[in-house]
Coordinates of C-alpha atoms (C1' of nucleotides) in Angstrom, one line a residue:
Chain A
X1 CA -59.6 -65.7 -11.0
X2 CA -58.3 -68.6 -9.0
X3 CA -55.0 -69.3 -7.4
X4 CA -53.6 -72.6 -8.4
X5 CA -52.1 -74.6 -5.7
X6 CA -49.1 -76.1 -7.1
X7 CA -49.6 -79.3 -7.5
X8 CA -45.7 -80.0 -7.7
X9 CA -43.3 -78.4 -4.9
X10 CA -41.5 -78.7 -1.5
X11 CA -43.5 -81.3 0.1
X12 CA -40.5 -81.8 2.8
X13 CA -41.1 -78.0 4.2
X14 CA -45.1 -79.0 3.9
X15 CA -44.7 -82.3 6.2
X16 CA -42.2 -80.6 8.2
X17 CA -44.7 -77.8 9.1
X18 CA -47.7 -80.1 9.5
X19 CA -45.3 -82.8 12.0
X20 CA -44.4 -79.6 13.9
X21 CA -48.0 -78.5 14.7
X22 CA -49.2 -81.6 15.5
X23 CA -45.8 -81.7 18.2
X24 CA -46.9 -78.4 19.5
X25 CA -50.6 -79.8 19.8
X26 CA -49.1 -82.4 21.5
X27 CA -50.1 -84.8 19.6
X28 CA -46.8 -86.6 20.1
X29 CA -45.6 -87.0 23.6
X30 CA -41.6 -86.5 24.2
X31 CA -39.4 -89.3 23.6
X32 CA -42.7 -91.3 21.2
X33 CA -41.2 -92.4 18.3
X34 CA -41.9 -91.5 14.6
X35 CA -42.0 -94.2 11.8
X36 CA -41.8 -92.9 8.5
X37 CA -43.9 -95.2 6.9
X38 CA -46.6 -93.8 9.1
X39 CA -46.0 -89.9 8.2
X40 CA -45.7 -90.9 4.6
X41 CA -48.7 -92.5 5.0
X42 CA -50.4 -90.0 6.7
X43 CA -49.5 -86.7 4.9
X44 CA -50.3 -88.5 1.4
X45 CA -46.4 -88.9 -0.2
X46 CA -43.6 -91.3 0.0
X47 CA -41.2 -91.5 2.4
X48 CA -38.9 -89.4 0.4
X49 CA -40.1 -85.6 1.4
X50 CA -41.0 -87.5 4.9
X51 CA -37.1 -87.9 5.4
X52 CA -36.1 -84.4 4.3
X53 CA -38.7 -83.2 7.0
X54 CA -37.3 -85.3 9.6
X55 CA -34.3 -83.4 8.8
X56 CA -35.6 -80.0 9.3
X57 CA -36.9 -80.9 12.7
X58 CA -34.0 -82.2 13.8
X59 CA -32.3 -78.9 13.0
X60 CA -34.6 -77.3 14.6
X61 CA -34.1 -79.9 18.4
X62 CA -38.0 -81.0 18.1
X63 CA -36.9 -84.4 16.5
X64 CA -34.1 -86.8 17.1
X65 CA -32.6 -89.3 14.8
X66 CA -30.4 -91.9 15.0
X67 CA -28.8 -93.6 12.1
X68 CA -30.4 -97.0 10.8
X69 CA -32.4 -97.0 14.0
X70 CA -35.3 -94.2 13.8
X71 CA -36.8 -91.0 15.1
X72 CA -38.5 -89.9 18.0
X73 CA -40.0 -86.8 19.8
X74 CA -37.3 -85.1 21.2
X75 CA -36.9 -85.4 25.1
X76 CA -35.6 -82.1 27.0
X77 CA -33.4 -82.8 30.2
X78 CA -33.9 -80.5 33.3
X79 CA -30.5 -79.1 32.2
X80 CA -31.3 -78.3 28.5
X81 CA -34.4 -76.6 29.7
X82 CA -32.9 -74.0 32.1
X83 CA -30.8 -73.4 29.5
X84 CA -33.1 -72.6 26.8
X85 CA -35.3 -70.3 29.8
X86 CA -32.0 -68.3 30.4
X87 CA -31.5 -67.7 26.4
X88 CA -35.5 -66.1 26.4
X89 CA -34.4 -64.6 29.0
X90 CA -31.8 -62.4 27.2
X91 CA -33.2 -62.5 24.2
X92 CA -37.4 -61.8 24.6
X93 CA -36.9 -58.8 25.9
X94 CA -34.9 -57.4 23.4
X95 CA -37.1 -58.9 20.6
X96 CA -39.8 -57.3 22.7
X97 CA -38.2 -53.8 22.6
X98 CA -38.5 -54.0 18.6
X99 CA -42.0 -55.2 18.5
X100 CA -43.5 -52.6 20.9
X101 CA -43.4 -48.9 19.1
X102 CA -44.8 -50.9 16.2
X103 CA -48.1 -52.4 18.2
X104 CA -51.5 -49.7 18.1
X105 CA -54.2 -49.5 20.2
X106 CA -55.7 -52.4 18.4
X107 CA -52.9 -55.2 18.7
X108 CA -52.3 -53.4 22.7
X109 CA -56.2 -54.4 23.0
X110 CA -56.1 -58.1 21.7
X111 CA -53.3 -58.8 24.3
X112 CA -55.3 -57.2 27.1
X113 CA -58.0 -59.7 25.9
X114 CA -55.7 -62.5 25.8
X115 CA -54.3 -61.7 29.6
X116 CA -58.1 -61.7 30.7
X117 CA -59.0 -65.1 29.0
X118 CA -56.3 -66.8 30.5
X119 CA -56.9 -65.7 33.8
X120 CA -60.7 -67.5 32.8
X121 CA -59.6 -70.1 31.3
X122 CA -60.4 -73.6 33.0
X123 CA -57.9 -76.2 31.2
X124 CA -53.9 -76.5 31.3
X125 CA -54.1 -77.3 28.0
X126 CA -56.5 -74.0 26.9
X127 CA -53.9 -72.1 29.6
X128 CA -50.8 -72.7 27.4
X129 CA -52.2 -72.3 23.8
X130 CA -53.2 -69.0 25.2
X131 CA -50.0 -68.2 26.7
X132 CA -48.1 -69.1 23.1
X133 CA -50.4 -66.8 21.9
X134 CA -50.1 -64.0 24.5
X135 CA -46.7 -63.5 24.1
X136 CA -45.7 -64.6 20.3
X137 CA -48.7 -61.8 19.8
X138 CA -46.4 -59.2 21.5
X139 CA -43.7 -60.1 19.3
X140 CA -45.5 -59.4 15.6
X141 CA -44.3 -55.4 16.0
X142 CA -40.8 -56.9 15.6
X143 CA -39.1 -56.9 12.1
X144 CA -36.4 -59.1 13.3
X145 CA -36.2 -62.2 11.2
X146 CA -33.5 -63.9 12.7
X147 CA -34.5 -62.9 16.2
X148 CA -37.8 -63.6 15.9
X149 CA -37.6 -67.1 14.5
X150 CA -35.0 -67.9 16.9
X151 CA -37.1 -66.6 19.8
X152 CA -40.0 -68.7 17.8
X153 CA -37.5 -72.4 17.8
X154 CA -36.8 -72.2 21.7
X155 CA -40.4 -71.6 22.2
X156 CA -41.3 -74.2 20.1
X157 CA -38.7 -76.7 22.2
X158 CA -39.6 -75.8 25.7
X159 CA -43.7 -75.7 24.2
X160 CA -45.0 -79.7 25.0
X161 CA -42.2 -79.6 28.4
X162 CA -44.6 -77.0 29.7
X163 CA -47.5 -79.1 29.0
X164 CA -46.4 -81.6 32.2
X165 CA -44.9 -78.2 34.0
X166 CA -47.5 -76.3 33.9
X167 CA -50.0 -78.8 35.3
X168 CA -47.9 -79.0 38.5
X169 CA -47.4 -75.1 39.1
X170 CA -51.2 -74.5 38.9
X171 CA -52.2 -76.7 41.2
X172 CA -50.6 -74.4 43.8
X173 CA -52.6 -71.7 42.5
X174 CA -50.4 -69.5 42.1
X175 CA -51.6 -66.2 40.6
X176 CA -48.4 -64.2 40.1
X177 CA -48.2 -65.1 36.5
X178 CA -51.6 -63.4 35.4
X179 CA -50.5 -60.3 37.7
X180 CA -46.9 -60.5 35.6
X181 CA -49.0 -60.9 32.2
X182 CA -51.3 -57.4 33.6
X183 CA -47.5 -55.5 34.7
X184 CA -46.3 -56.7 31.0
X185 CA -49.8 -55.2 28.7
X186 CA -49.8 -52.0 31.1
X187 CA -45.8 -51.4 30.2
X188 CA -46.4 -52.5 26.8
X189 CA -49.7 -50.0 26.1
X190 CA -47.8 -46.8 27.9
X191 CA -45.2 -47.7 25.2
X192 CA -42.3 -48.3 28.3
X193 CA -39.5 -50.2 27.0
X194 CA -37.4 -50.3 29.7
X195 CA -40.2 -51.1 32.2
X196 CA -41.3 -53.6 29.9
X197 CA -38.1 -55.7 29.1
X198 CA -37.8 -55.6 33.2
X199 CA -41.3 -57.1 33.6
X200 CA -41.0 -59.8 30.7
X201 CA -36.9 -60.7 31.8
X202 CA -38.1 -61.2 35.3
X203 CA -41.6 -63.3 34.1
X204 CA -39.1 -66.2 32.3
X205 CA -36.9 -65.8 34.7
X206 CA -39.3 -66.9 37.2
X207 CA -40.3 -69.7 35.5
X208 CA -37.2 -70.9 35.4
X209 CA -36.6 -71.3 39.2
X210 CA -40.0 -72.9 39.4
X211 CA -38.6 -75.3 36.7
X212 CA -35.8 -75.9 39.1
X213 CA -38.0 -76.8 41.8
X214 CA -40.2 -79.8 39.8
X215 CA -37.0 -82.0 38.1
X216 CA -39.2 -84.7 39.0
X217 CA -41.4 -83.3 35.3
X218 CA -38.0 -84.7 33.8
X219 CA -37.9 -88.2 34.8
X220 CA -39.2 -91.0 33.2
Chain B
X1 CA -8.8 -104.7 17.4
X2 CA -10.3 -102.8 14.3
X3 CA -13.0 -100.2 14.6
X4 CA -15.3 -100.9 11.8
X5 CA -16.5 -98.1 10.0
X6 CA -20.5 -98.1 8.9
X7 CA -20.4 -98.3 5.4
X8 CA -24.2 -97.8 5.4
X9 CA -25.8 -95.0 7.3
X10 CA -26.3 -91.5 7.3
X11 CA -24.8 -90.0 4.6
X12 CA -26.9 -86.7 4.4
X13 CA -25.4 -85.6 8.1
X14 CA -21.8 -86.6 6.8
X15 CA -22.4 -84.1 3.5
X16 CA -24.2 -81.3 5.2
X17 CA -20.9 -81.6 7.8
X18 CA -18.5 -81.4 4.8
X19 CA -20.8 -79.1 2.7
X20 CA -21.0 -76.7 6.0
X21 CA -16.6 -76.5 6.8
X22 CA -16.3 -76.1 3.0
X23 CA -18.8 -73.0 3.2
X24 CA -17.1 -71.9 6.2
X25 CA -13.6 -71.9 4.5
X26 CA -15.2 -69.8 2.0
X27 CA -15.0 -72.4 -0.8
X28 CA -18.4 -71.0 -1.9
X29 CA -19.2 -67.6 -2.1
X30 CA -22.9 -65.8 -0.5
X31 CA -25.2 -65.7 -3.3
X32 CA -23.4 -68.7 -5.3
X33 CA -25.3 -71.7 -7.1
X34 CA -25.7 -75.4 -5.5
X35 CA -26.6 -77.8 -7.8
X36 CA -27.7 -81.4 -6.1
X37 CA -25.7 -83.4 -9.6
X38 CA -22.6 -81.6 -8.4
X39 CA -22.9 -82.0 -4.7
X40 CA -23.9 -85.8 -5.0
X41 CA -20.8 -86.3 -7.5
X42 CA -18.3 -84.8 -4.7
X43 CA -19.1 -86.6 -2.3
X44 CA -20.2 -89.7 -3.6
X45 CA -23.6 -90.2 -3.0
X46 CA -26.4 -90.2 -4.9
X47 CA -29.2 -86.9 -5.1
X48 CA -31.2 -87.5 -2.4
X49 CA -28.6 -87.5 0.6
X50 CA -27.8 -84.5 -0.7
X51 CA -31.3 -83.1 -0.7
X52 CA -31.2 -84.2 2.9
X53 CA -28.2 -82.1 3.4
X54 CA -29.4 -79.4 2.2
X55 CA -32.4 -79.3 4.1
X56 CA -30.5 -79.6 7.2
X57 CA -28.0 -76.4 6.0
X58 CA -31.4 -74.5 5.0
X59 CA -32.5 -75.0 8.9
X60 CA -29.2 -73.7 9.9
X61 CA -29.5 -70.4 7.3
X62 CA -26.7 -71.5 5.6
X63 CA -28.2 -72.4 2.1
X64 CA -31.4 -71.0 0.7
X65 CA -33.7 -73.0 -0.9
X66 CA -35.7 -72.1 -3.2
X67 CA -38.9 -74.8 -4.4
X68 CA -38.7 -76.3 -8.0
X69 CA -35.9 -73.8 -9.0
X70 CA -32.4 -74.3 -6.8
X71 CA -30.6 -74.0 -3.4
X72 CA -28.1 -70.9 -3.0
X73 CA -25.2 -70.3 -0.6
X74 CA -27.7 -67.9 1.6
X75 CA -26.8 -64.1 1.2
X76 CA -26.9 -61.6 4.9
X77 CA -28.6 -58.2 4.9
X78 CA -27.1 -55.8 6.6
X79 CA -30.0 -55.4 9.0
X80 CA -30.0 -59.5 9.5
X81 CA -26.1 -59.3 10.2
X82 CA -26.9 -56.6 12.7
X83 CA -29.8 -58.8 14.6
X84 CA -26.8 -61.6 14.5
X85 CA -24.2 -59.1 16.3
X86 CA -27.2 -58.1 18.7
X87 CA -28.0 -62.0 19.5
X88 CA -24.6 -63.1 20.3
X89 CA -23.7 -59.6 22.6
X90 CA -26.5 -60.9 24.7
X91 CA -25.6 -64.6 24.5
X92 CA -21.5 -65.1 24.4
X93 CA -21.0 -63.3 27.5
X94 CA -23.5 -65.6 29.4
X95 CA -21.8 -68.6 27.5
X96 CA -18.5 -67.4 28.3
X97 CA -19.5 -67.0 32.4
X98 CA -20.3 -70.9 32.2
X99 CA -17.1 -72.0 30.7
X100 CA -14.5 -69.9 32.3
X101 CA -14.7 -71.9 35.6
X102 CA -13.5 -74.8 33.8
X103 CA -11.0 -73.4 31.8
X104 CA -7.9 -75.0 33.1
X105 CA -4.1 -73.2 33.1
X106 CA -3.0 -74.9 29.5
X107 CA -6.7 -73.8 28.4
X108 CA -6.0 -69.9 29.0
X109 CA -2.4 -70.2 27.6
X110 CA -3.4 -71.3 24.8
X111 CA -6.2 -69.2 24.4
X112 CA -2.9 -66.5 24.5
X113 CA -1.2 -68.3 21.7
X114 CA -4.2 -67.2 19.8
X115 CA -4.3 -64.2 20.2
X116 CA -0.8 -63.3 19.9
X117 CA -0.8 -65.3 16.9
X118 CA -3.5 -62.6 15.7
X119 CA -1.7 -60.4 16.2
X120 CA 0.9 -61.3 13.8
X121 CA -1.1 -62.3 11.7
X122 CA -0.6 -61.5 7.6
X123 CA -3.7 -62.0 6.1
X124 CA -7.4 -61.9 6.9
X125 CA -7.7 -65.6 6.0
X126 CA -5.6 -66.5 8.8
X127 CA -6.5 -63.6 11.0
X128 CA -10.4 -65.0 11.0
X129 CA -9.6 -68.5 11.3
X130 CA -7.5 -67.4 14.4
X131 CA -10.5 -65.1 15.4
X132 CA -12.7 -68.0 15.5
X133 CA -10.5 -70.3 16.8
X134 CA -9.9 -68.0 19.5
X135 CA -13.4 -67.2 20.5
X136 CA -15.0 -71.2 20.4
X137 CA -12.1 -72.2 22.7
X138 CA -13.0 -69.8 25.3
X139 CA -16.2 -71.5 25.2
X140 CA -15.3 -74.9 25.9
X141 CA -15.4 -75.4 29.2
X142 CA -19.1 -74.7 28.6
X143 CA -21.4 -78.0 29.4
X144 CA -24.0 -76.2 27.7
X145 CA -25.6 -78.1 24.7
X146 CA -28.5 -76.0 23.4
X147 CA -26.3 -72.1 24.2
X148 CA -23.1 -73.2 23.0
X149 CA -25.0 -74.9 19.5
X150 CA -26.9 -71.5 19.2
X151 CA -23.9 -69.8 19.3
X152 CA -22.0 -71.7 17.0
X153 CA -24.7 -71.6 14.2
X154 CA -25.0 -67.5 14.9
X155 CA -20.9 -67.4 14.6
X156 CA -21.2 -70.3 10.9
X157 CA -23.9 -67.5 9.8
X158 CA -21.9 -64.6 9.9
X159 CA -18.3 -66.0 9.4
X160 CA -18.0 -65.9 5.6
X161 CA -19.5 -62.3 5.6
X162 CA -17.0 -61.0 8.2
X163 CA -14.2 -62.1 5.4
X164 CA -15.3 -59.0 3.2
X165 CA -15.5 -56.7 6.7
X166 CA -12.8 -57.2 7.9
X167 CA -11.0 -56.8 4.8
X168 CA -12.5 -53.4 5.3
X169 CA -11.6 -52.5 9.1
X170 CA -8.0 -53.4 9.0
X171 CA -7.3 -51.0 6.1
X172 CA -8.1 -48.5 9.3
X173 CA -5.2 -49.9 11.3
X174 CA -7.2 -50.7 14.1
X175 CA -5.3 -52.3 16.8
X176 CA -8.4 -52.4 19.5
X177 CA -9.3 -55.8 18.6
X178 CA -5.8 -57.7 19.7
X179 CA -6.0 -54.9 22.6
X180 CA -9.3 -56.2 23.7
X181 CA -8.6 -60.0 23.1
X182 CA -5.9 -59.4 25.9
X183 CA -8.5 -57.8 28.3
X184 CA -10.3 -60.8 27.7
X185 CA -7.7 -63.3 28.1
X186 CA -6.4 -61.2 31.2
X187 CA -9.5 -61.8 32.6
X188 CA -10.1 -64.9 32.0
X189 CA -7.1 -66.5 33.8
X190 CA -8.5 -64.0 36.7
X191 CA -11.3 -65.9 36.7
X192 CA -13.2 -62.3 36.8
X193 CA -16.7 -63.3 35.6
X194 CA -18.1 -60.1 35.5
X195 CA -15.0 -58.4 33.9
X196 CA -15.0 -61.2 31.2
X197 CA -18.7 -61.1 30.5
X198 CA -17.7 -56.8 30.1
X199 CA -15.5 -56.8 27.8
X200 CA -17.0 -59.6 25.4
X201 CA -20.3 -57.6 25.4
X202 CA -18.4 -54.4 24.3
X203 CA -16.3 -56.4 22.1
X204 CA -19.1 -57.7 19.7
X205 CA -21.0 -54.3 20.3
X206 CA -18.4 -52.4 18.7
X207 CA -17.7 -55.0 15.8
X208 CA -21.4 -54.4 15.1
X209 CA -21.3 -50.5 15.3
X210 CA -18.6 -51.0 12.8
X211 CA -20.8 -52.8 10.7
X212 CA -23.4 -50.4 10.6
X213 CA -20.8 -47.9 9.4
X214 CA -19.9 -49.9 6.5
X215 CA -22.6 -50.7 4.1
X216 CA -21.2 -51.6 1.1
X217 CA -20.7 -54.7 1.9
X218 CA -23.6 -56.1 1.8
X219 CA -24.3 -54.4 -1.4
X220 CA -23.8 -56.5 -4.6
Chain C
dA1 C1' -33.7 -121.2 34.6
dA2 C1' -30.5 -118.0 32.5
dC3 C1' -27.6 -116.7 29.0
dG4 C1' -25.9 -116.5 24.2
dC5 C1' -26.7 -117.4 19.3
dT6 C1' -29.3 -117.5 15.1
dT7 C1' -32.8 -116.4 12.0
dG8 C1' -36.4 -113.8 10.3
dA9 C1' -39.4 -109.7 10.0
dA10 C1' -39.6 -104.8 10.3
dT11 C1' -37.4 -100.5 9.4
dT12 C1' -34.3 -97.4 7.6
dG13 C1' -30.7 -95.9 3.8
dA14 C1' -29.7 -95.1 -0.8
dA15 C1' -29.8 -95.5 -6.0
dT16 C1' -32.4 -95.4 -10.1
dC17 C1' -36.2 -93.9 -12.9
dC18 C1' -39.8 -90.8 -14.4
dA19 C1' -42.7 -86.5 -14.0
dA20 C1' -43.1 -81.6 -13.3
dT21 C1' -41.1 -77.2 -13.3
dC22 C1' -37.9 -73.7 -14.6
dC23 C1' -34.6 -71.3 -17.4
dT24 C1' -32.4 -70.1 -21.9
dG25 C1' -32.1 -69.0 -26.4
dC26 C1' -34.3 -68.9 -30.6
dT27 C1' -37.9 -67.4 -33.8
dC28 C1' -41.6 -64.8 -35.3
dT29 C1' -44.1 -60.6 -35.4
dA30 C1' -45.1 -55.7 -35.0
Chain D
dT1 C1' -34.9 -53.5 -33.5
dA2 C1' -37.4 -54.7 -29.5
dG3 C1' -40.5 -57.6 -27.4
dA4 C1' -43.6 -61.5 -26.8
dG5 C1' -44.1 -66.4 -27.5
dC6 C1' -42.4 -70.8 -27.9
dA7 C1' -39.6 -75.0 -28.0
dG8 C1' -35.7 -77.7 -25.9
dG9 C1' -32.5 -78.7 -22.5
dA10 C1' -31.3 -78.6 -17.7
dT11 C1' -32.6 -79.2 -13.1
dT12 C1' -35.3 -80.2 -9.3
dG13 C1' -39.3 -83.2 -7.0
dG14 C1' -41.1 -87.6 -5.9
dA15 C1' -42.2 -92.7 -6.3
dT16 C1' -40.6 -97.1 -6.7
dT17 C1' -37.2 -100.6 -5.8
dC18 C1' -33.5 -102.9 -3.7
dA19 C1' -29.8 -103.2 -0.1
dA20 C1' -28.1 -102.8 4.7
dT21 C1' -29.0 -102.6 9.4
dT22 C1' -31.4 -103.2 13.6
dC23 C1' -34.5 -105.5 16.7
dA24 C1' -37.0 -109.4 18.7
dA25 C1' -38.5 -113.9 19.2
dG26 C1' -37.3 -118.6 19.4
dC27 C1' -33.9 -122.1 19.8
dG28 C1' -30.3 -124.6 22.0
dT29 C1' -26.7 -124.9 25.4
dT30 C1' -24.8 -124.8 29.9

DNA sequence: AACGCTTGAATTGAATCCAATCCTGCTCTA
DNA sequence: TAGAGCAGGATTGGATTCAATTCAAGCGTT
């Protein structure tokens, strides 16, 4: 028995989904722009689907278009990016308290491993795919659609910003974020809600005032 | 000195705009049929502006789309309307704390009009475009792009759904709505952050615990 | 040398055409 | 009579084509 592909279908949502990884891989810097000759070249289809997946992105903040003039990689002022830190901030922990009674021993042990390889792990760039991981991971308990794939967008926003951030934070070595990722597992295995909504509202919350500190990541 | 308007540029933005308000008038019932011939006859524009349209509406949650087969006015669950209530307790009060310091004296009066107008009010058509109205204005001294978008999209989402609701509620008699849009507008021209941020919090929370108590509504 | 204008190429916007898929109602059979 | 199977129409998906707009380079003028 085989599964056929459809060979006929919503090749918008496809393109849409592949532009949107290869953002998040950053394979396109902030503010680069996107011809759609060049994605309908690249994903196999006409420009067509390429323009109804510009669209979604747009919705979504990754993209920006302007009319008759073209699209480009969305850029994120200092402003726009507080703003989107204090939104996780109200809203991750919450999406947190749904995900947690639904996590066992097993998914509990993957984020432990997750903590431990970023505390190892050499690269920014290895750092932050890690991190994504970490603490989207501690989400997949939660049977919140909208929540989740609103928690999901701003992450997916803020995602390439941190790329730059990120690079300039380390260098200070600063440790408290693996000791906050260790404070957040520990709540999260002992199955304390309130503890861990504390630990995780205090974590972005952090980051944010470091943000504060480095507007220079937002000039160009 | 005439300001030329483009006659060439982007027409799927324009339709998803109009599509959207005519949605949010309740011109098209959750669960109803969109056909692209219909849509692209309206408004005057061939199919595939309108496919762009709809893609951009289907980002927002507004239309479902479905591949090869259609695109629907998108239906709520009770459990997704919920999340929705749960997001924006978290998020309008914050959003309110950034715009009341801008709100100037002819701001909060006519935030009042509002909501003795509500009061008065016959119907629930007018009663929930006066709800709205009332709510968005006391967010507009907000300079916040990405929280007061969120919020507007969360409030588009769950507008046409509160027309069966709060058909339901006000059969009840219940006055503690207009009683706490005056706490609200009371403290607003206080300029009482904390009391403001309060009330709105317990304001959506019990609009959501009324929800919960009333099922059928989502049932079709 | 600096500024404005013009012309052409590059790019986006939209309409039409054709293919693929889905839905509906009919027919045939058990 | 109920159900499966099968056309035919209706509808969506995508490629091609042409029109409108923008952008940049080159020219001329001051």
């Amino acid at each position: 028995m085989t599964v056929e592909l459809p060979t006929h279908g919503a090749a918008g949502a496809r393109i849409a989904g592949e532009v949107r990884e290869a953002i998040l891989r950053g394979e396109h810097a902030p503010g680069s722009r996107i011809r759609q000759d060049d994605l309908a070249g690249r994903h196999g289809a006409s420009r067509l689907p390429v323009r109804e997946a510009l669209r979604i992105l747009e919705a979504e903040g990754l993209v920006t278009l302007v009319a008759n003039t073209g699209a480009w990689v969305s850029r994120l002022s200092l402003a726009e990016c507080e703003e989107m830190y204090q939104i996780r901030e109200r809203l991750e922990p919450l999406l947190l308290r749904y995900s947690i009674p639904q996590l066992d021993a097993a998914a509990v042990g993957s984020l432990q491993a997750l903590a431990d390889a970023m505390e190892r792990s050499g690269d920014v760039e290895e750092f932050l795919r890690l991190d994504r991981e970490f603490h989207l991971a501690s989400y997949r308990g939660a049977g919140t659609a909208v929540l989740g794939e609103t928690v999901v967008r701003l992450w997916n926003r803020t995602h390439h910003y941190r790329r730059a951030f990120t690079r300039m934070i380390r260098l200070e070595g600063d440790r408290s974020v693996h000791y906050e990722h260790q404070l957040l597992v520990s709540a999260i295995r002992r199955h304390d809600l309130d503890e861990a909504e504390r630990v995780l509202a205090g974590h972005i919350r952090r980051t944010r005032l470091e943000l504060a500190r480095h507007p220079e990541v937002f000039e160009n």
